[in-house]
Amino acid sequence: MQHKRLRDFLRDPVVRVVLTVLAMFVGLALLAPYLAPADPLTLNMRNRFQPPSTQHWLGTDEVGRDVLSRLLFGAQISLSVGFISTGIGFGIGGALGLLAAYFRRLDDVIMRLMDILLAIPTVLLAIAIIAALGPGLYNLMIAVGLGSVPSFARLMRSSAIRLTGIEYVDAARALGARDLSVLWRAVLPNALPPVLIYATLSLGSAILSAAILNFLGLGLDPTVPEWGAMAAAGRNYLRQAPHITFVPSVTIFIVVLCLNLLGDKLRDYLDPRSK
Amino acid sequence: MTTFILKRLMMIVPVALGVATFTFFILFLTPGDPATIIAGPDAPAAVVDEIRTSLGLDQPVYVQYARYLGQLLTFDLGQSIISKRPVAGEISRNLPNTFELLLLTMLLTVLVSLPLGVIAALRRGSWVDTVSMTTALVGITMPVFAMGLGLIWLFGFQLRWFPIGGRGGPIWTAEGLSHAVLPAITLASSSIGSLARLTRSSMLEVLGEEYVRTARAKGLAQRLVVYKHALRNAALPLITILGLQFGFLLGGAVVTETVFSWPGMGRMMIQAILRKDFPVVQGNVLVFALSFVMINLIVDLVYALVNPRVRYG
């Protein structure tokens, strides 16, 4: 039954297209140093605002850098920020949610703290954190990651709390297993599916949030090739060279769309009732 | 109902206190000494010390924290480092502009997403359903700044229908409205998508209920069945989502205001972060978060008002 559903999932045409596109982006990111036709940082003021052509497939930007090369190197940054910050949110939020569900004495403390952070909209929370930490790649990852901690914590708690009264968890306890071992072996694997779906969806949001922070000029140095920062750089030249803004914007759109579609399909697969 | 309102009102006190604590400690996380930042990089040590003492930054953290909370009770959010004017005054000048934009956005969201969701649910599986749900998905996925810049390019530069930035006055004037149209569409695009999808699924659920079948069986017109019996019940979860969307819109407003140079709180906050004007950042985060808390309170009260099960449950 499990195998048949997994096969159906992988045979779904939408899943196939989405996974292919995402794999392609990951491949392009990894191979960026070999595939990029030009150096993403080299300025060439005589070559500014070139529209897409055979020489520069996606044109050049406001200081004459090759947009395709910047896009490829940008994939490395945007995807790694997406993965690592989702990992931070998933790790910290998941652990807090699990502890809150299992140790009832911690529940109130942790969840009231999360309620307070949830009172601040996610993007604003990330903005507030990066305002405090200052710009930089790691701070960007931390800000976006911490911004998603409350949602992960809340979801993991609600998913895990259903399991705390269930027989196999009680049985593990009665057999003398230690709390951490019960949490790790009995509660976590069964509480994970909805949190994994959320993680897929939140990968898209993390890429978006990072792009927004960079667009606002709060994340990375503007010379670093990152999709949001690239879109922001073209903003003042929208009339004469719209491709500088639209190429990275459309790329973000495609990647986030694929991740959202994958999350939707994963939900149908792991929780057929939601279909 | 009174007990419910009182209970709900009491609940915002700890959240508000928590948010205030969070915004206070943001300043402590910040690398660098605020007194040096205020004085400037070349200021002599004596000047920096004087600023530190005058702002009370030489006091222990708990004293500063207590004083900060005390100031908040009198709506004193401190002074801007750059303009030297009170932060509360600056916020109260920009806050109405942001709310004006959010109000127009909410109106647009409800007016577009409800019919879109209802039509999609009634013609499930048809091309209308596919087109409206695809549009909704595009709206959710498109980065806010990309949507804004796309609209500026198309309707501002190519077609020249609308101005490309700034605020043209109150939105009830023609000039004001023409300036607000593009920012409001930008901001609404993502919430229209989410709300339309939710309206569709909520309607589909309700349309299968027995009371809808009964209404149909007794020969009521389709319009009455849909709008009087189904939509009223389907709208309940949507009220909650609309409240949550508001928080999302607050985040989006920061970007939209920056793209369209809209003189609101979001743009003010980003400028303050870039200029390291921390009291303004603190004040903005606090006011943003508290407005979200208040909106959710209002949403809960409206929900209780229209759904008796919450009040008496």
PDB file of C-alpha atoms in Angstrom, chain A residues 46-258:
ATOM      1  CA  ARG A  46      31.007  49.879 -21.707  1.00  0.00           C
ATOM      2  CA  ASN A  47      28.671  46.892 -21.733  1.00  0.00           C
ATOM      3  CA  ARG A  48      25.889  48.260 -19.490  1.00  0.00           C
ATOM      4  CA  PHE A  49      22.150  47.579 -20.031  1.00  0.00           C
ATOM      5  CA  GLN A  50      22.658  45.125 -22.919  1.00  0.00           C
ATOM      6  CA  PRO A  51      19.376  43.362 -23.727  1.00  0.00           C
ATOM      7  CA  PRO A  52      19.425  39.549 -24.064  1.00  0.00           C
ATOM      8  CA  SER A  53      21.520  38.527 -27.087  1.00  0.00           C
ATOM      9  CA  THR A  54      23.567  35.581 -28.348  1.00  0.00           C
ATOM     10  CA  GLN A  55      26.594  36.957 -26.508  1.00  0.00           C
ATOM     11  CA  HIS A  56      24.767  37.612 -23.222  1.00  0.00           C
ATOM     12  CA  TRP A  57      21.796  35.231 -23.131  1.00  0.00           C
ATOM     13  CA  LEU A  58      20.043  37.150 -20.355  1.00  0.00           C
ATOM     14  CA  GLY A  59      21.622  40.555 -21.029  1.00  0.00           C
ATOM     15  CA  THR A  60      23.884  42.622 -18.796  1.00  0.00           C
ATOM     16  CA  ASP A  61      23.097  44.707 -15.713  1.00  0.00           C
ATOM     17  CA  GLU A  62      23.613  48.356 -14.714  1.00  0.00           C
ATOM     18  CA  VAL A  63      27.380  47.925 -14.385  1.00  0.00           C
ATOM     19  CA  GLY A  64      27.848  45.591 -17.352  1.00  0.00           C
ATOM     20  CA  ARG A  65      27.930  42.252 -15.485  1.00  0.00           C
ATOM     21  CA  ASP A  66      26.532  39.178 -17.242  1.00  0.00           C
ATOM     22  CA  VAL A  67      23.025  38.533 -15.793  1.00  0.00           C
ATOM     23  CA  LEU A  68      23.046  34.779 -16.573  1.00  0.00           C
ATOM     24  CA  SER A  69      26.323  34.293 -14.688  1.00  0.00           C
ATOM     25  CA  ARG A  70      24.999  36.230 -11.711  1.00  0.00           C
ATOM     26  CA  LEU A  71      21.789  34.217 -11.817  1.00  0.00           C
ATOM     27  CA  LEU A  72      23.715  30.913 -11.719  1.00  0.00           C
ATOM     28  CA  PHE A  73      25.919  31.991  -8.811  1.00  0.00           C
ATOM     29  CA  GLY A  74      22.833  33.531  -7.188  1.00  0.00           C
ATOM     30  CA  ALA A  75      21.218  30.075  -7.240  1.00  0.00           C
ATOM     31  CA  GLN A  76      23.962  28.852  -4.899  1.00  0.00           C
ATOM     32  CA  ILE A  77      23.227  31.622  -2.420  1.00  0.00           C
ATOM     33  CA  SER A  78      19.424  31.648  -2.635  1.00  0.00           C
ATOM     34  CA  LEU A  79      19.098  27.862  -2.414  1.00  0.00           C
ATOM     35  CA  SER A  80      21.598  27.490   0.428  1.00  0.00           C
ATOM     36  CA  VAL A  81      19.948  30.324   2.387  1.00  0.00           C
ATOM     37  CA  GLY A  82      16.597  28.585   1.794  1.00  0.00           C
ATOM     38  CA  PHE A  83      17.823  25.168   2.947  1.00  0.00           C
ATOM     39  CA  ILE A  84      19.903  26.307   5.912  1.00  0.00           C
ATOM     40  CA  SER A  85      17.382  28.772   7.309  1.00  0.00           C
ATOM     41  CA  THR A  86      14.589  26.193   6.951  1.00  0.00           C
ATOM     42  CA  GLY A  87      16.925  23.778   8.750  1.00  0.00           C
ATOM     43  CA  ILE A  88      17.371  26.309  11.561  1.00  0.00           C
ATOM     44  CA  GLY A  89      13.600  26.862  11.873  1.00  0.00           C
ATOM     45  CA  PHE A  90      12.902  23.126  11.641  1.00  0.00           C
ATOM     46  CA  GLY A  91      15.644  22.171  14.123  1.00  0.00           C
ATOM     47  CA  ILE A  92      15.034  24.772  16.817  1.00  0.00           C
ATOM     48  CA  GLY A  93      11.262  25.072  16.341  1.00  0.00           C
ATOM     49  CA  GLY A  94      10.816  21.306  16.036  1.00  0.00           C
ATOM     50  CA  ALA A  95      12.853  20.625  19.182  1.00  0.00           C
ATOM     51  CA  LEU A  96      10.959  23.268  21.168  1.00  0.00           C
ATOM     52  CA  GLY A  97       7.589  21.924  19.966  1.00  0.00           C
ATOM     53  CA  LEU A  98       8.576  18.378  20.849  1.00  0.00           C
ATOM     54  CA  LEU A  99       9.726  19.376  24.339  1.00  0.00           C
ATOM     55  CA  ALA A 100       6.547  21.404  24.892  1.00  0.00           C
ATOM     56  CA  ALA A 101       4.378  18.450  23.893  1.00  0.00           C
ATOM     57  CA  TYR A 102       6.205  15.885  26.003  1.00  0.00           C
ATOM     58  CA  PHE A 103       7.203  17.788  29.141  1.00  0.00           C
ATOM     59  CA  ARG A 104       4.005  19.488  30.204  1.00  0.00           C
ATOM     60  CA  ARG A 105       5.849  21.711  32.687  1.00  0.00           C
ATOM     61  CA  LEU A 106       7.754  23.309  29.798  1.00  0.00           C
ATOM     62  CA  ASP A 107       4.642  23.617  27.648  1.00  0.00           C
ATOM     63  CA  ASP A 108       3.352  26.895  29.056  1.00  0.00           C
ATOM     64  CA  VAL A 109       6.733  28.611  29.081  1.00  0.00           C
ATOM     65  CA  ILE A 110       7.684  27.602  25.546  1.00  0.00           C
ATOM     66  CA  MET A 111       4.307  28.133  23.926  1.00  0.00           C
ATOM     67  CA  ARG A 112       3.647  31.537  25.548  1.00  0.00           C
ATOM     68  CA  LEU A 113       7.048  32.625  24.256  1.00  0.00           C
ATOM     69  CA  MET A 114       6.100  31.358  20.797  1.00  0.00           C
ATOM     70  CA  ASP A 115       2.730  33.174  21.018  1.00  0.00           C
ATOM     71  CA  ILE A 116       4.609  36.404  21.618  1.00  0.00           C
ATOM     72  CA  LEU A 117       6.866  35.825  18.622  1.00  0.00           C
ATOM     73  CA  LEU A 118       3.849  34.814  16.515  1.00  0.00           C
ATOM     74  CA  ALA A 119       2.370  38.217  17.324  1.00  0.00           C
ATOM     75  CA  ILE A 120       5.075  39.643  15.078  1.00  0.00           C
ATOM     76  CA  PRO A 121       4.474  38.795  11.391  1.00  0.00           C
ATOM     77  CA  THR A 122       7.216  36.464  10.011  1.00  0.00           C
ATOM     78  CA  VAL A 123       8.835  38.895   7.575  1.00  0.00           C
ATOM     79  CA  LEU A 124       8.796  41.644  10.207  1.00  0.00           C
ATOM     80  CA  LEU A 125      10.352  39.280  12.741  1.00  0.00           C
ATOM     81  CA  ALA A 126      13.126  38.456  10.264  1.00  0.00           C
ATOM     82  CA  ILE A 127      13.570  42.187   9.546  1.00  0.00           C
ATOM     83  CA  ALA A 128      13.764  42.962  13.276  1.00  0.00           C
ATOM     84  CA  ILE A 129      16.329  40.203  13.849  1.00  0.00           C
ATOM     85  CA  ILE A 130      18.539  41.208  10.919  1.00  0.00           C
ATOM     86  CA  ALA A 131      18.261  44.852  12.011  1.00  0.00           C
ATOM     87  CA  ALA A 132      19.742  43.733  15.322  1.00  0.00           C
ATOM     88  CA  LEU A 133      22.346  41.297  13.951  1.00  0.00           C
ATOM     89  CA  GLY A 134      23.480  43.451  11.039  1.00  0.00           C
ATOM     90  CA  PRO A 135      23.936  42.390   7.405  1.00  0.00           C
ATOM     91  CA  GLY A 136      25.847  39.297   6.207  1.00  0.00           C
ATOM     92  CA  LEU A 137      25.166  35.812   4.824  1.00  0.00           C
ATOM     93  CA  TYR A 138      25.078  33.978   8.162  1.00  0.00           C
ATOM     94  CA  ASN A 139      22.977  36.664   9.814  1.00  0.00           C
ATOM     95  CA  LEU A 140      20.571  36.447   6.875  1.00  0.00           C
ATOM     96  CA  MET A 141      20.221  32.691   7.363  1.00  0.00           C
ATOM     97  CA  ILE A 142      19.779  33.105  11.120  1.00  0.00           C
ATOM     98  CA  ALA A 143      17.208  35.905  10.745  1.00  0.00           C
ATOM     99  CA  VAL A 144      15.089  34.011   8.208  1.00  0.00           C
ATOM    100  CA  GLY A 145      15.466  30.770  10.187  1.00  0.00           C
ATOM    101  CA  LEU A 146      14.577  32.271  13.578  1.00  0.00           C
ATOM    102  CA  GLY A 147      11.625  34.043  11.942  1.00  0.00           C
ATOM    103  CA  SER A 148      10.088  30.644  11.192  1.00  0.00           C
ATOM    104  CA  VAL A 149      10.837  29.025  14.596  1.00  0.00           C
ATOM    105  CA  PRO A 150       7.432  29.884  16.185  1.00  0.00           C
ATOM    106  CA  SER A 151       5.411  28.294  13.355  1.00  0.00           C
ATOM    107  CA  PHE A 152       7.540  25.126  13.399  1.00  0.00           C
ATOM    108  CA  ALA A 153       7.287  24.906  17.202  1.00  0.00           C
ATOM    109  CA  ARG A 154       3.530  25.271  17.187  1.00  0.00           C
ATOM    110  CA  LEU A 155       3.043  22.712  14.424  1.00  0.00           C
ATOM    111  CA  MET A 156       5.406  20.151  15.962  1.00  0.00           C
ATOM    112  CA  ARG A 157       3.733  20.547  19.351  1.00  0.00           C
ATOM    113  CA  SER A 158       0.236  19.997  17.977  1.00  0.00           C
ATOM    114  CA  SER A 159       1.448  17.037  15.944  1.00  0.00           C
ATOM    115  CA  ALA A 160       3.345  15.442  18.854  1.00  0.00           C
ATOM    116  CA  ILE A 161       0.816  16.121  21.607  1.00  0.00           C
ATOM    117  CA  ARG A 162      -1.669  13.729  19.944  1.00  0.00           C
ATOM    118  CA  LEU A 163       0.862  10.948  20.434  1.00  0.00           C
ATOM    119  CA  THR A 164       1.687  11.423  24.098  1.00  0.00           C
ATOM    120  CA  GLY A 165      -1.349   9.447  25.281  1.00  0.00           C
ATOM    121  CA  ILE A 166      -1.079   6.756  22.620  1.00  0.00           C
ATOM    122  CA  GLU A 167      -0.367   3.164  23.659  1.00  0.00           C
ATOM    123  CA  TYR A 168       3.004   2.571  22.039  1.00  0.00           C
ATOM    124  CA  VAL A 169       4.385   5.738  23.634  1.00  0.00           C
ATOM    125  CA  ASP A 170       3.052   4.686  27.043  1.00  0.00           C
ATOM    126  CA  ALA A 171       4.390   1.174  26.415  1.00  0.00           C
ATOM    127  CA  ALA A 172       7.868   2.500  25.643  1.00  0.00           C
ATOM    128  CA  ARG A 173       7.736   4.477  28.872  1.00  0.00           C
ATOM    129  CA  ALA A 174       6.452   1.534  30.900  1.00  0.00           C
ATOM    130  CA  LEU A 175       9.303  -0.587  29.569  1.00  0.00           C
ATOM    131  CA  GLY A 176      11.646   1.879  31.211  1.00  0.00           C
ATOM    132  CA  ALA A 177      12.876   3.771  28.148  1.00  0.00           C
ATOM    133  CA  ARG A 178      14.372   7.134  28.977  1.00  0.00           C
ATOM    134  CA  ASP A 179      12.421  10.277  28.070  1.00  0.00           C
ATOM    135  CA  LEU A 180      14.803  11.341  25.323  1.00  0.00           C
ATOM    136  CA  SER A 181      14.757   7.877  23.796  1.00  0.00           C
ATOM    137  CA  VAL A 182      10.926   7.821  23.828  1.00  0.00           C
ATOM    138  CA  LEU A 183      10.890  11.245  22.191  1.00  0.00           C
ATOM    139  CA  TRP A 184      13.458  10.275  19.584  1.00  0.00           C
ATOM    140  CA  ARG A 185      12.191   6.793  18.725  1.00  0.00           C
ATOM    141  CA  ALA A 186       8.453   6.795  19.390  1.00  0.00           C
ATOM    142  CA  VAL A 187       7.177  10.371  19.230  1.00  0.00           C
ATOM    143  CA  LEU A 188       9.361  12.112  16.632  1.00  0.00           C
ATOM    144  CA  PRO A 189       8.976   9.701  13.681  1.00  0.00           C
ATOM    145  CA  ASN A 190       5.197   9.723  14.014  1.00  0.00           C
ATOM    146  CA  ALA A 191       4.891  13.463  14.596  1.00  0.00           C
ATOM    147  CA  LEU A 192       7.086  14.285  11.627  1.00  0.00           C
ATOM    148  CA  PRO A 193       4.886  14.022   8.468  1.00  0.00           C
ATOM    149  CA  PRO A 194       2.898  17.285   8.816  1.00  0.00           C
ATOM    150  CA  VAL A 195       6.061  19.113   9.896  1.00  0.00           C
ATOM    151  CA  LEU A 196       7.907  17.806   6.830  1.00  0.00           C
ATOM    152  CA  ILE A 197       5.151  19.077   4.545  1.00  0.00           C
ATOM    153  CA  TYR A 198       5.386  22.440   6.257  1.00  0.00           C
ATOM    154  CA  ALA A 199       9.170  22.393   5.846  1.00  0.00           C
ATOM    155  CA  THR A 200       8.782  21.956   2.068  1.00  0.00           C
ATOM    156  CA  LEU A 201       6.350  24.852   1.913  1.00  0.00           C
ATOM    157  CA  SER A 202       8.520  26.888   4.220  1.00  0.00           C
ATOM    158  CA  LEU A 203      11.570  26.325   1.983  1.00  0.00           C
ATOM    159  CA  GLY A 204       9.764  28.436  -0.611  1.00  0.00           C
ATOM    160  CA  SER A 205       8.857  31.074   1.989  1.00  0.00           C
ATOM    161  CA  ALA A 206      12.459  31.128   3.255  1.00  0.00           C
ATOM    162  CA  ILE A 207      13.782  31.800  -0.256  1.00  0.00           C
ATOM    163  CA  LEU A 208      11.142  34.527  -0.615  1.00  0.00           C
ATOM    164  CA  SER A 209      11.921  36.077   2.790  1.00  0.00           C
ATOM    165  CA  ALA A 210      15.649  36.098   2.047  1.00  0.00           C
ATOM    166  CA  ALA A 211      14.969  37.688  -1.348  1.00  0.00           C
ATOM    167  CA  ILE A 212      12.781  40.314   0.348  1.00  0.00           C
ATOM    168  CA  LEU A 213      15.444  41.148   2.955  1.00  0.00           C
ATOM    169  CA  ASN A 214      18.044  41.473   0.206  1.00  0.00           C
ATOM    170  CA  PHE A 215      15.676  43.479  -1.967  1.00  0.00           C
ATOM    171  CA  LEU A 216      15.259  45.900   0.947  1.00  0.00           C
ATOM    172  CA  GLY A 217      19.038  46.155   1.224  1.00  0.00           C
ATOM    173  CA  LEU A 218      19.173  44.529   4.675  1.00  0.00           C
ATOM    174  CA  GLY A 219      20.881  41.232   3.852  1.00  0.00           C
ATOM    175  CA  LEU A 220      23.963  40.848   1.728  1.00  0.00           C
ATOM    176  CA  ASP A 221      26.357  43.318   0.200  1.00  0.00           C
ATOM    177  CA  PRO A 222      24.660  44.521  -3.034  1.00  0.00           C
ATOM    178  CA  THR A 223      27.579  43.314  -5.186  1.00  0.00           C
ATOM    179  CA  VAL A 224      26.957  39.690  -4.103  1.00  0.00           C
ATOM    180  CA  PRO A 225      24.891  37.902  -6.762  1.00  0.00           C
ATOM    181  CA  GLU A 226      21.651  37.095  -4.912  1.00  0.00           C
ATOM    182  CA  TRP A 227      18.291  37.007  -6.685  1.00  0.00           C
ATOM    183  CA  GLY A 228      16.461  39.524  -4.463  1.00  0.00           C
ATOM    184  CA  ALA A 229      19.378  41.958  -4.484  1.00  0.00           C
ATOM    185  CA  MET A 230      19.655  41.588  -8.297  1.00  0.00           C
ATOM    186  CA  ALA A 231      15.964  42.501  -8.679  1.00  0.00           C
ATOM    187  CA  ALA A 232      16.483  45.519  -6.413  1.00  0.00           C
ATOM    188  CA  ALA A 233      19.512  46.689  -8.401  1.00  0.00           C
ATOM    189  CA  GLY A 234      17.440  46.864 -11.595  1.00  0.00           C
ATOM    190  CA  ARG A 235      14.679  48.853  -9.939  1.00  0.00           C
ATOM    191  CA  ASN A 236      16.023  52.252 -10.950  1.00  0.00           C
ATOM    192  CA  TYR A 237      16.475  51.150 -14.575  1.00  0.00           C
ATOM    193  CA  LEU A 238      13.063  49.546 -15.005  1.00  0.00           C
ATOM    194  CA  ARG A 239      12.199  51.689 -18.023  1.00  0.00           C
ATOM    195  CA  GLN A 240      15.398  51.204 -20.003  1.00  0.00           C
ATOM    196  CA  ALA A 241      16.397  47.654 -18.968  1.00  0.00           C
ATOM    197  CA  PRO A 242      13.492  45.775 -17.366  1.00  0.00           C
ATOM    198  CA  HIS A 243      15.317  42.423 -17.784  1.00  0.00           C
ATOM    199  CA  ILE A 244      17.690  43.283 -14.901  1.00  0.00           C
ATOM    200  CA  THR A 245      14.738  43.132 -12.508  1.00  0.00           C
ATOM    201  CA  PHE A 246      12.489  40.631 -14.234  1.00  0.00           C
ATOM    202  CA  VAL A 247      14.988  37.815 -14.884  1.00  0.00           C
ATOM    203  CA  PRO A 248      15.775  37.203 -11.175  1.00  0.00           C
ATOM    204  CA  SER A 249      12.132  37.890 -10.195  1.00  0.00           C
ATOM    205  CA  VAL A 250      10.791  35.259 -12.590  1.00  0.00           C
ATOM    206  CA  THR A 251      13.465  32.812 -11.397  1.00  0.00           C
ATOM    207  CA  ILE A 252      12.412  33.256  -7.756  1.00  0.00           C
ATOM    208  CA  PHE A 253       8.802  32.827  -8.868  1.00  0.00           C
ATOM    209  CA  ILE A 254       9.528  29.533 -10.685  1.00  0.00           C
ATOM    210  CA  VAL A 255      11.506  28.029  -7.796  1.00  0.00           C
ATOM    211  CA  VAL A 256       8.974  29.053  -5.131  1.00  0.00           C
ATOM    212  CA  LEU A 257       6.076  27.858  -7.320  1.00  0.00           C
ATOM    213  CA  CYS A 258       7.735  24.441  -7.699  1.00  0.00           C
TER     214      CYS A 258
END
